[in-house]
PDB file of C-alpha atoms in Angstrom:
ATOM      1  CA  UNK T   1     128.923 -63.179 221.481  1.00 55.00           C
ATOM      2  CA  UNK T   2     130.441 -59.767 221.391  1.00 57.00           C
ATOM      3  CA  UNK T   3     132.683 -58.157 223.959  1.00 65.00           C
ATOM      4  CA  UNK T   4     132.003 -56.639 227.398  1.00 68.00           C
ATOM      5  CA  UNK T   5     132.178 -53.200 225.849  1.00 69.00           C
ATOM      6  CA  UNK T   6     130.044 -54.133 222.789  1.00 69.00           C
ATOM      7  CA  UNK T   7     127.862 -57.085 223.737  1.00 68.00           C
ATOM      8  CA  UNK T   8     125.754 -56.894 220.522  1.00 73.00           C
ATOM      9  CA  UNK T   9     128.760 -56.900 218.172  1.00 78.00           C
ATOM     10  CA  UNK T  10     128.700 -59.673 215.564  1.00 83.00           C
ATOM     11  CA  UNK T  11     126.051 -62.219 214.572  1.00 88.00           C
ATOM     12  CA  UNK T  12     125.950 -65.887 213.677  1.00 90.00           C
ATOM     13  CA  UNK T  13     125.444 -67.048 210.083  1.00 92.00           C
ATOM     14  CA  UNK T  14     121.925 -68.301 209.379  1.00 91.00           C
ATOM     15  CA  UNK T  15     123.124 -71.396 207.522  1.00 92.00           C
ATOM     16  CA  UNK T  16     122.479 -74.420 209.739  1.00 90.00           C
ATOM     17  CA  UNK T  17     125.796 -76.137 209.188  1.00 91.00           C
ATOM     18  CA  UNK T  18     127.825 -72.919 209.485  1.00 91.00           C
ATOM     19  CA  UNK T  19     126.702 -70.770 212.408  1.00 89.00           C
ATOM     20  CA  UNK T  20     129.938 -68.833 212.212  1.00 89.00           C
ATOM     21  CA  UNK T  21     130.047 -65.587 214.136  1.00 86.00           C
ATOM     22  CA  UNK T  22     130.862 -62.631 211.907  1.00 86.00           C
ATOM     23  CA  UNK T  23     131.508 -59.156 213.243  1.00 85.00           C
ATOM     24  CA  UNK T  24     130.626 -57.685 209.820  1.00 87.00           C
ATOM     25  CA  UNK T  25     127.619 -59.789 208.786  1.00 89.00           C
ATOM     26  CA  UNK T  26     125.695 -59.502 205.528  1.00 92.00           C
ATOM     27  CA  UNK T  27     121.910 -59.173 205.422  1.00 92.00           C
ATOM     28  CA  UNK T  28     120.228 -60.681 202.352  1.00 90.00           C
ATOM     29  CA  UNK T  29     117.945 -58.161 200.621  1.00 87.00           C
ATOM     30  CA  UNK T  30     115.594 -60.963 199.533  1.00 86.00           C
ATOM     31  CA  UNK T  31     115.076 -63.251 202.517  1.00 89.00           C
ATOM     32  CA  UNK T  32     116.236 -60.660 205.149  1.00 90.00           C
ATOM     33  CA  UNK T  33     118.533 -63.116 206.962  1.00 92.00           C
ATOM     34  CA  UNK T  34     122.084 -62.676 208.217  1.00 93.00           C
ATOM     35  CA  UNK T  35     124.983 -64.532 206.591  1.00 94.00           C
ATOM     36  CA  UNK T  36     128.726 -64.637 206.811  1.00 93.00           C
ATOM     37  CA  UNK T  37     131.171 -63.724 204.104  1.00 91.00           C
ATOM     38  CA  UNK T  38     131.154 -67.198 202.572  1.00 91.00           C
ATOM     39  CA  UNK T  39     127.356 -67.494 202.348  1.00 91.00           C
ATOM     40  CA  UNK T  40     126.367 -63.945 201.439  1.00 90.00           C
ATOM     41  CA  UNK T  41     125.368 -64.686 197.800  1.00 88.00           C
ATOM     42  CA  UNK T  42     121.939 -66.041 196.786  1.00 86.00           C
ATOM     43  CA  UNK T  43     123.408 -69.243 195.442  1.00 86.00           C
ATOM     44  CA  UNK T  44     125.561 -69.987 198.498  1.00 89.00           C
ATOM     45  CA  UNK T  45     122.724 -69.884 200.988  1.00 89.00           C
ATOM     46  CA  UNK T  46     120.073 -71.146 198.490  1.00 87.00           C
ATOM     47  CA  UNK T  47     117.895 -68.094 198.831  1.00 87.00           C
ATOM     48  CA  UNK T  48     114.246 -68.975 198.019  1.00 84.00           C
ATOM     49  CA  UNK T  49     113.601 -65.444 196.732  1.00 81.00           C
ATOM     50  CA  UNK T  50     116.890 -64.947 194.965  1.00 76.00           C
ATOM     51  CA  UNK T  51     115.428 -65.015 191.478  1.00 72.00           C
ATOM     52  CA  UNK T  52     113.175 -62.052 192.203  1.00 71.00           C
ATOM     53  CA  UNK T  53     115.781 -59.577 190.961  1.00 69.00           C
ATOM     54  CA  UNK T  54     116.964 -61.654 188.008  1.00 71.00           C
ATOM     55  CA  UNK T  55     116.155 -60.423 184.513  1.00 77.00           C
ATOM     56  CA  UNK T  56     115.717 -63.099 181.834  1.00 84.00           C
ATOM     57  CA  UNK T  57     115.194 -62.046 178.228  1.00 88.00           C
ATOM     58  CA  UNK T  58     114.356 -64.439 175.399  1.00 89.00           C
ATOM     59  CA  UNK T  59     114.978 -63.432 171.759  1.00 88.00           C
ATOM     60  CA  UNK T  60     111.929 -64.072 169.614  1.00 89.00           C
ATOM     61  CA  UNK T  61     112.836 -66.138 166.499  1.00 87.00           C
ATOM     62  CA  UNK T  62     110.018 -64.493 164.507  1.00 87.00           C
ATOM     63  CA  UNK T  63     110.705 -60.775 165.008  1.00 87.00           C
ATOM     64  CA  UNK T  64     114.151 -60.790 166.697  1.00 84.00           C
ATOM     65  CA  UNK T  65     112.827 -58.743 169.623  1.00 87.00           C
ATOM     66  CA  UNK T  66     113.666 -59.365 173.264  1.00 88.00           C
ATOM     67  CA  UNK T  67     110.890 -60.770 175.466  1.00 89.00           C
ATOM     68  CA  UNK T  68     111.393 -60.246 179.192  1.00 88.00           C
ATOM     69  CA  UNK T  69     110.182 -63.133 181.355  1.00 85.00           C
ATOM     70  CA  UNK T  70     108.253 -62.309 184.504  1.00 83.00           C
ATOM     71  CA  UNK T  71     109.276 -64.470 187.521  1.00 76.00           C
ATOM     72  CA  UNK T  72     105.703 -64.424 188.824  1.00 77.00           C
ATOM     73  CA  UNK T  73     104.211 -65.543 185.502  1.00 84.00           C
ATOM     74  CA  UNK T  74     104.373 -68.699 183.450  1.00 87.00           C
ATOM     75  CA  UNK T  75     106.849 -68.272 180.526  1.00 86.00           C
ATOM     76  CA  UNK T  76     104.305 -69.800 178.135  1.00 90.00           C
ATOM     77  CA  UNK T  77     101.753 -67.117 179.003  1.00 91.00           C
ATOM     78  CA  UNK T  78     104.360 -64.385 178.564  1.00 90.00           C
ATOM     79  CA  UNK T  79     105.278 -65.810 175.161  1.00 89.00           C
ATOM     80  CA  UNK T  80     101.649 -65.952 174.021  1.00 90.00           C
ATOM     81  CA  UNK T  81     101.135 -62.319 175.030  1.00 90.00           C
ATOM     82  CA  UNK T  82     104.127 -61.263 172.948  1.00 89.00           C
ATOM     83  CA  UNK T  83     103.018 -63.228 169.861  1.00 89.00           C
ATOM     84  CA  UNK T  84      99.483 -61.832 170.000  1.00 91.00           C
ATOM     85  CA  UNK T  85     100.328 -58.181 170.680  1.00 89.00           C
ATOM     86  CA  UNK T  86     103.922 -57.148 170.011  1.00 86.00           C
ATOM     87  CA  UNK T  87     105.382 -59.635 167.522  1.00 88.00           C
ATOM     88  CA  UNK T  88     106.144 -58.176 164.054  1.00 87.00           C
ATOM     89  CA  UNK T  89     107.825 -60.613 161.606  1.00 85.00           C
ATOM     90  CA  UNK T  90     108.742 -57.775 159.221  1.00 83.00           C
ATOM     91  CA  UNK T  91     111.228 -56.497 161.810  1.00 82.00           C
ATOM     92  CA  UNK T  92     113.355 -59.648 161.542  1.00 80.00           C
ATOM     93  CA  UNK T  93     115.155 -58.692 158.335  1.00 74.00           C
ATOM     94  CA  UNK T  94     115.778 -55.147 159.573  1.00 74.00           C
ATOM     95  CA  UNK T  95     117.392 -56.433 162.764  1.00 75.00           C
ATOM     96  CA  UNK T  96     119.279 -59.522 161.586  1.00 73.00           C
ATOM     97  CA  UNK T  97     120.204 -58.714 157.992  1.00 75.00           C
ATOM     98  CA  UNK T  98     122.185 -55.529 158.434  1.00 77.00           C
ATOM     99  CA  UNK T  99     123.501 -53.632 155.438  1.00 83.00           C
ATOM    100  CA  UNK T 100     127.207 -54.029 154.671  1.00 87.00           C
ATOM    101  CA  UNK T 101     129.701 -52.339 152.388  1.00 90.00           C
ATOM    102  CA  UNK T 102     129.378 -53.758 148.831  1.00 90.00           C
ATOM    103  CA  UNK T 103     133.135 -53.694 148.186  1.00 90.00           C
ATOM    104  CA  UNK T 104     134.544 -57.250 147.902  1.00 90.00           C
ATOM    105  CA  UNK T 105     136.258 -58.550 151.071  1.00 88.00           C
ATOM    106  CA  UNK T 106     134.910 -55.614 153.074  1.00 89.00           C
ATOM    107  CA  UNK T 107     132.475 -56.682 155.798  1.00 84.00           C
ATOM    108  CA  UNK T 108     132.001 -53.275 157.409  1.00 88.00           C
ATOM    109  CA  UNK T 109     128.466 -52.734 158.668  1.00 86.00           C
ATOM    110  CA  UNK T 110     126.822 -49.615 157.283  1.00 87.00           C
ATOM    111  CA  UNK T 111     125.403 -47.567 160.136  1.00 85.00           C
ATOM    112  CA  UNK T 112     124.173 -44.001 160.380  1.00 85.00           C
ATOM    113  CA  UNK T 113     127.608 -42.606 161.245  1.00 87.00           C
ATOM    114  CA  UNK T 114     129.822 -44.466 158.743  1.00 88.00           C
ATOM    115  CA  UNK T 115     127.695 -44.517 155.571  1.00 90.00           C
ATOM    116  CA  UNK T 116     128.584 -42.381 152.557  1.00 89.00           C
ATOM    117  CA  UNK T 117     126.522 -42.363 149.355  1.00 90.00           C
ATOM    118  CA  UNK T 118     128.604 -41.940 146.205  1.00 89.00           C
ATOM    119  CA  UNK T 119     127.316 -39.035 144.126  1.00 88.00           C
ATOM    120  CA  UNK T 120     128.382 -40.712 140.855  1.00 87.00           C
ATOM    121  CA  UNK T 121     127.061 -44.290 141.181  1.00 87.00           C
ATOM    122  CA  UNK T 122     124.521 -43.543 143.997  1.00 87.00           C
ATOM    123  CA  UNK T 123     125.653 -46.603 146.013  1.00 89.00           C
ATOM    124  CA  UNK T 124     126.300 -46.478 149.760  1.00 89.00           C
ATOM    125  CA  UNK T 125     129.791 -47.426 150.996  1.00 89.00           C
ATOM    126  CA  UNK T 126     131.732 -47.283 154.240  1.00 91.00           C
ATOM    127  CA  UNK T 127     134.098 -44.455 155.086  1.00 90.00           C
ATOM    128  CA  UNK T 128     137.132 -46.443 153.944  1.00 90.00           C
ATOM    129  CA  UNK T 129     135.762 -46.918 150.426  1.00 90.00           C
ATOM    130  CA  UNK T 130     133.916 -43.603 150.018  1.00 89.00           C
ATOM    131  CA  UNK T 131     136.087 -42.373 147.125  1.00 89.00           C
ATOM    132  CA  UNK T 132     135.530 -43.551 143.562  1.00 87.00           C
ATOM    133  CA  UNK T 133     138.899 -45.289 142.990  1.00 87.00           C
ATOM    134  CA  UNK T 134     138.503 -47.218 146.263  1.00 88.00           C
ATOM    135  CA  UNK T 135     135.250 -48.923 145.239  1.00 87.00           C
ATOM    136  CA  UNK T 136     135.883 -49.051 141.459  1.00 86.00           C
ATOM    137  CA  UNK T 137     133.192 -46.511 140.723  1.00 86.00           C
ATOM    138  CA  UNK T 138     131.665 -46.891 137.267  1.00 82.00           C
ATOM    139  CA  UNK T 139     130.788 -43.203 137.100  1.00 76.00           C
ATOM    140  CA  UNK T 140     127.424 -41.558 136.557  1.00 73.00           C
ATOM    141  CA  UNK T 141     124.870 -43.452 134.522  1.00 66.00           C
ATOM    142  CA  UNK T 142     124.446 -42.227 130.967  1.00 62.00           C
ATOM    143  CA  UNK T 143     120.976 -41.039 130.049  1.00 55.00           C
ATOM    144  CA  UNK T 144     119.512 -43.056 127.206  1.00 54.00           C
ATOM    145  CA  UNK T 145     117.713 -40.891 124.679  1.00 51.00           C
ATOM    146  CA  UNK T 146     114.502 -42.841 124.153  1.00 50.00           C
ATOM    147  CA  UNK T 147     112.981 -40.126 121.926  1.00 49.00           C
ATOM    148  CA  UNK T 148     114.861 -38.124 119.312  1.00 53.00           C
ATOM    149  CA  UNK T 149     112.973 -34.931 118.502  1.00 52.00           C
ATOM    150  CA  UNK T 150     115.149 -33.907 115.559  1.00 52.00           C
ATOM    151  CA  UNK T 151     115.016 -37.406 114.113  1.00 56.00           C
ATOM    152  CA  UNK T 152     111.265 -37.349 114.484  1.00 52.00           C
ATOM    153  CA  UNK T 153     110.951 -34.078 112.527  1.00 53.00           C
ATOM    154  CA  UNK T 154     113.243 -35.100 109.683  1.00 55.00           C
ATOM    155  CA  UNK T 155     110.972 -37.502 107.811  1.00 51.00           C
ATOM    156  CA  UNK T 156     112.645 -37.178 104.406  1.00 48.00           C
ATOM    157  CA  UNK T 157     115.185 -39.979 104.967  1.00 49.00           C
ATOM    158  CA  UNK T 158     112.897 -42.309 106.904  1.00 48.00           C
ATOM    159  CA  UNK T 159     110.680 -45.031 105.530  1.00 47.00           C
ATOM    160  CA  UNK T 160     106.919 -44.909 105.455  1.00 47.00           C
ATOM    161  CA  UNK T 161     105.585 -45.498 108.965  1.00 46.00           C
ATOM    162  CA  UNK T 162     102.270 -47.102 110.003  1.00 50.00           C
ATOM    163  CA  UNK T 163      99.013 -45.160 110.056  1.00 49.00           C
ATOM    164  CA  UNK T 164      99.365 -44.074 113.696  1.00 49.00           C
ATOM    165  CA  UNK T 165     102.871 -42.672 113.237  1.00 52.00           C
ATOM    166  CA  UNK T 166     101.914 -40.917 109.971  1.00 56.00           C
ATOM    167  CA  UNK T 167      98.974 -39.158 111.643  1.00 60.00           C
ATOM    168  CA  UNK T 168     101.151 -37.971 114.527  1.00 60.00           C
ATOM    169  CA  UNK T 169     103.856 -36.726 112.124  1.00 65.00           C
ATOM    170  CA  UNK T 170     101.281 -34.778 110.087  1.00 72.00           C
ATOM    171  CA  UNK T 171      99.956 -33.194 113.268  1.00 74.00           C
ATOM    172  CA  UNK T 172     103.461 -32.136 114.302  1.00 74.00           C
ATOM    173  CA  UNK T 173     104.078 -30.750 110.791  1.00 77.00           C
ATOM    174  CA  UNK T 174     100.917 -28.619 110.917  1.00 80.00           C
ATOM    175  CA  UNK T 175     101.849 -27.289 114.357  1.00 78.00           C
ATOM    176  CA  UNK T 176     105.346 -26.454 113.152  1.00 79.00           C
ATOM    177  CA  UNK T 177     104.009 -24.673 110.062  1.00 82.00           C
ATOM    178  CA  UNK T 178     101.580 -22.571 112.100  1.00 82.00           C
ATOM    179  CA  UNK T 179     104.357 -21.650 114.544  1.00 80.00           C
ATOM    180  CA  UNK T 180     106.632 -20.540 111.709  1.00 81.00           C
ATOM    181  CA  UNK T 181     103.836 -18.426 110.170  1.00 82.00           C
ATOM    182  CA  UNK T 182     103.186 -16.730 113.523  1.00 80.00           C
ATOM    183  CA  UNK T 183     106.894 -15.980 113.958  1.00 82.00           C
ATOM    184  CA  UNK T 184     107.102 -14.457 110.460  1.00 80.00           C
ATOM    185  CA  UNK T 185     104.058 -12.290 111.077  1.00 80.00           C
ATOM    186  CA  UNK T 186     105.463 -11.108 114.391  1.00 77.00           C
ATOM    187  CA  UNK T 187     108.778 -10.267 112.721  1.00 75.00           C
ATOM    188  CA  UNK T 188     107.017  -8.223 110.041  1.00 74.00           C
ATOM    189  CA  UNK T 189     105.098  -6.257 112.666  1.00 72.00           C
ATOM    190  CA  UNK T 190     108.269  -5.502 114.622  1.00 72.00           C
ATOM    191  CA  UNK T 191     110.166  -4.374 111.512  1.00 69.00           C
ATOM    192  CA  UNK T 192     107.292  -2.116 110.452  1.00 66.00           C
ATOM    193  CA  UNK T 193     107.114  -0.497 113.879  1.00 63.00           C
ATOM    194  CA  UNK T 194     110.854   0.113 113.797  1.00 61.00           C
ATOM    195  CA  UNK T 195     110.521   1.732 110.378  1.00 59.00           C
ATOM    196  CA  UNK T 196     107.731   3.989 111.632  1.00 55.00           C
ATOM    197  CA  UNK T 197     109.732   5.100 114.674  1.00 53.00           C
ATOM    198  CA  UNK T 198     112.937   5.782 112.725  1.00 52.00           C
ATOM    199  CA  UNK T 199     111.319   7.352 109.662  1.00 51.00           C
ATOM    200  CA  UNK T 200     108.693   9.460 111.420  1.00 46.00           C
ATOM    201  CA  UNK T 201     110.098  13.010 111.205  1.00 44.00           C
ATOM    202  CA  UNK T 202     106.767  14.798 111.687  1.00 42.00           C
ATOM    203  CA  UNK T 203     106.370  15.732 108.018  1.00 42.00           C
ATOM    204  CA  UNK T 204     103.780  13.113 106.995  1.00 43.00           C
ATOM    205  CA  UNK T 205     100.479  12.154 108.465  1.00 51.00           C
ATOM    206  CA  UNK T 206      99.571   8.912 106.603  1.00 51.00           C
ATOM    207  CA  UNK T 207     101.426   5.736 105.714  1.00 54.00           C
ATOM    208  CA  UNK T 208     100.391   2.484 104.144  1.00 53.00           C
ATOM    209  CA  UNK T 209     101.462  -0.982 105.184  1.00 53.00           C
ATOM    210  CA  UNK T 210     100.794  -4.393 103.777  1.00 52.00           C
ATOM    211  CA  UNK T 211      99.179  -6.974 106.064  1.00 53.00           C
ATOM    212  CA  UNK T 212      97.782 -10.338 105.011  1.00 49.00           C
ATOM    213  CA  UNK T 213      98.072  -9.452 101.327  1.00 51.00           C
ATOM    214  CA  UNK T 214      96.137  -6.117 101.543  1.00 54.00           C
ATOM    215  CA  UNK T 215      97.064  -2.460 102.010  1.00 57.00           C
ATOM    216  CA  UNK T 216      95.995  -0.635 105.167  1.00 61.00           C
ATOM    217  CA  UNK T 217      96.144   3.191 105.594  1.00 66.00           C
ATOM    218  CA  UNK T 218      97.640   4.310 108.894  1.00 70.00           C
ATOM    219  CA  UNK T 219      97.383   7.860 110.296  1.00 73.00           C
ATOM    220  CA  UNK T 220     100.679   8.889 111.953  1.00 76.00           C
ATOM    221  CA  UNK T 221     100.873  11.245 114.909  1.00 77.00           C
ATOM    222  CA  UNK T 222     103.076  14.229 114.000  1.00 74.00           C
ATOM    223  CA  UNK T 223     104.403  14.419 117.571  1.00 72.00           C
ATOM    224  CA  UNK T 224     105.426  10.887 118.444  1.00 78.00           C
ATOM    225  CA  UNK T 225     105.057   9.137 115.052  1.00 74.00           C
ATOM    226  CA  UNK T 226     102.603   6.539 116.383  1.00 77.00           C
ATOM    227  CA  UNK T 227     100.309   4.945 113.832  1.00 76.00           C
ATOM    228  CA  UNK T 228      96.512   4.742 114.104  1.00 76.00           C
ATOM    229  CA  UNK T 229      94.131   2.996 111.729  1.00 72.00           C
ATOM    230  CA  UNK T 230      91.176   5.247 112.620  1.00 75.00           C
ATOM    231  CA  UNK T 231      91.316   9.086 112.586  1.00 72.00           C
ATOM    232  CA  UNK T 232      89.196   9.231 115.728  1.00 74.00           C
ATOM    233  CA  UNK T 233      91.846   7.234 117.598  1.00 79.00           C
ATOM    234  CA  UNK T 234      94.498   9.730 116.461  1.00 74.00           C
ATOM    235  CA  UNK T 235      92.428  12.686 117.757  1.00 77.00           C
ATOM    236  CA  UNK T 236      91.898  10.980 121.115  1.00 80.00           C
ATOM    237  CA  UNK T 237      95.625  10.281 121.311  1.00 78.00           C
ATOM    238  CA  UNK T 238      96.494  13.947 120.640  1.00 77.00           C
ATOM    239  CA  UNK T 239      93.979  15.215 123.216  1.00 77.00           C
ATOM    240  CA  UNK T 240      95.156  12.770 125.864  1.00 79.00           C
ATOM    241  CA  UNK T 241      98.933  12.603 125.385  1.00 79.00           C
ATOM    242  CA  UNK T 242      99.769  15.967 123.758  1.00 73.00           C
ATOM    243  CA  UNK T 243      97.065  18.111 125.400  1.00 67.00           C
ATOM    244  CA  UNK T 244      95.337  18.888 122.100  1.00 55.00           C
ATOM    245  CA  UNK T 245      98.374  20.444 120.356  1.00 53.00           C
ATOM    246  CA  UNK T 246      99.323  19.359 116.838  1.00 47.00           C
ATOM    247  CA  UNK T 247     101.784  20.630 114.287  1.00 47.00           C
ATOM    248  CA  UNK T 248     100.165  18.913 111.259  1.00 43.00           C
TER     249      UNK T 248
END
């Protein structure tokens, strides 16, 4: 074996029926034996530890998850561990039943990168059918008016309703009437204040205004034409805002 210059060059194959000398032998990383080119694989030399590096994964029919089998453990024990700890049947539909484009004859899977939601019909489609004419978009949904406020207020042309509806309509009518009365009163106050500000030329000191059916006497400031119901309030106003000067 070898040459005079290199006596240790080359080794014999470990297979009993081969024993071929190979100057570039292969050492098995499992059984640590030397083999020739023809018997270097685990299967060729029937390596007893060849399955140590193999990875076997079984797909669970309940949750569609992969279960890795341990070579040093019974597969039944590995399966029982998975069923008792990691198996989740609700994950089966998420994994197996993947969402597809709803367009007829289009079987494109909808993933994170190729899914577009139509802003009119709010349905997800693939990139190819993202436009409305491509997926026969029906357009935005029309809002159905389940309650008509104006029709509810106009009770002149409607028939007599039950007791519950009549009580609710009378309540709405009273609220509407009170709102209209408040708006009219506010409008009268605004118009009166405008008249005081435009007509106050400093010549008069008292004015009367009608409020709630009665007449009220108002003292008017000769400087700024503001109205005060009490004379004491007018004097305080003059002392505070006009420094006690008056041209009355």
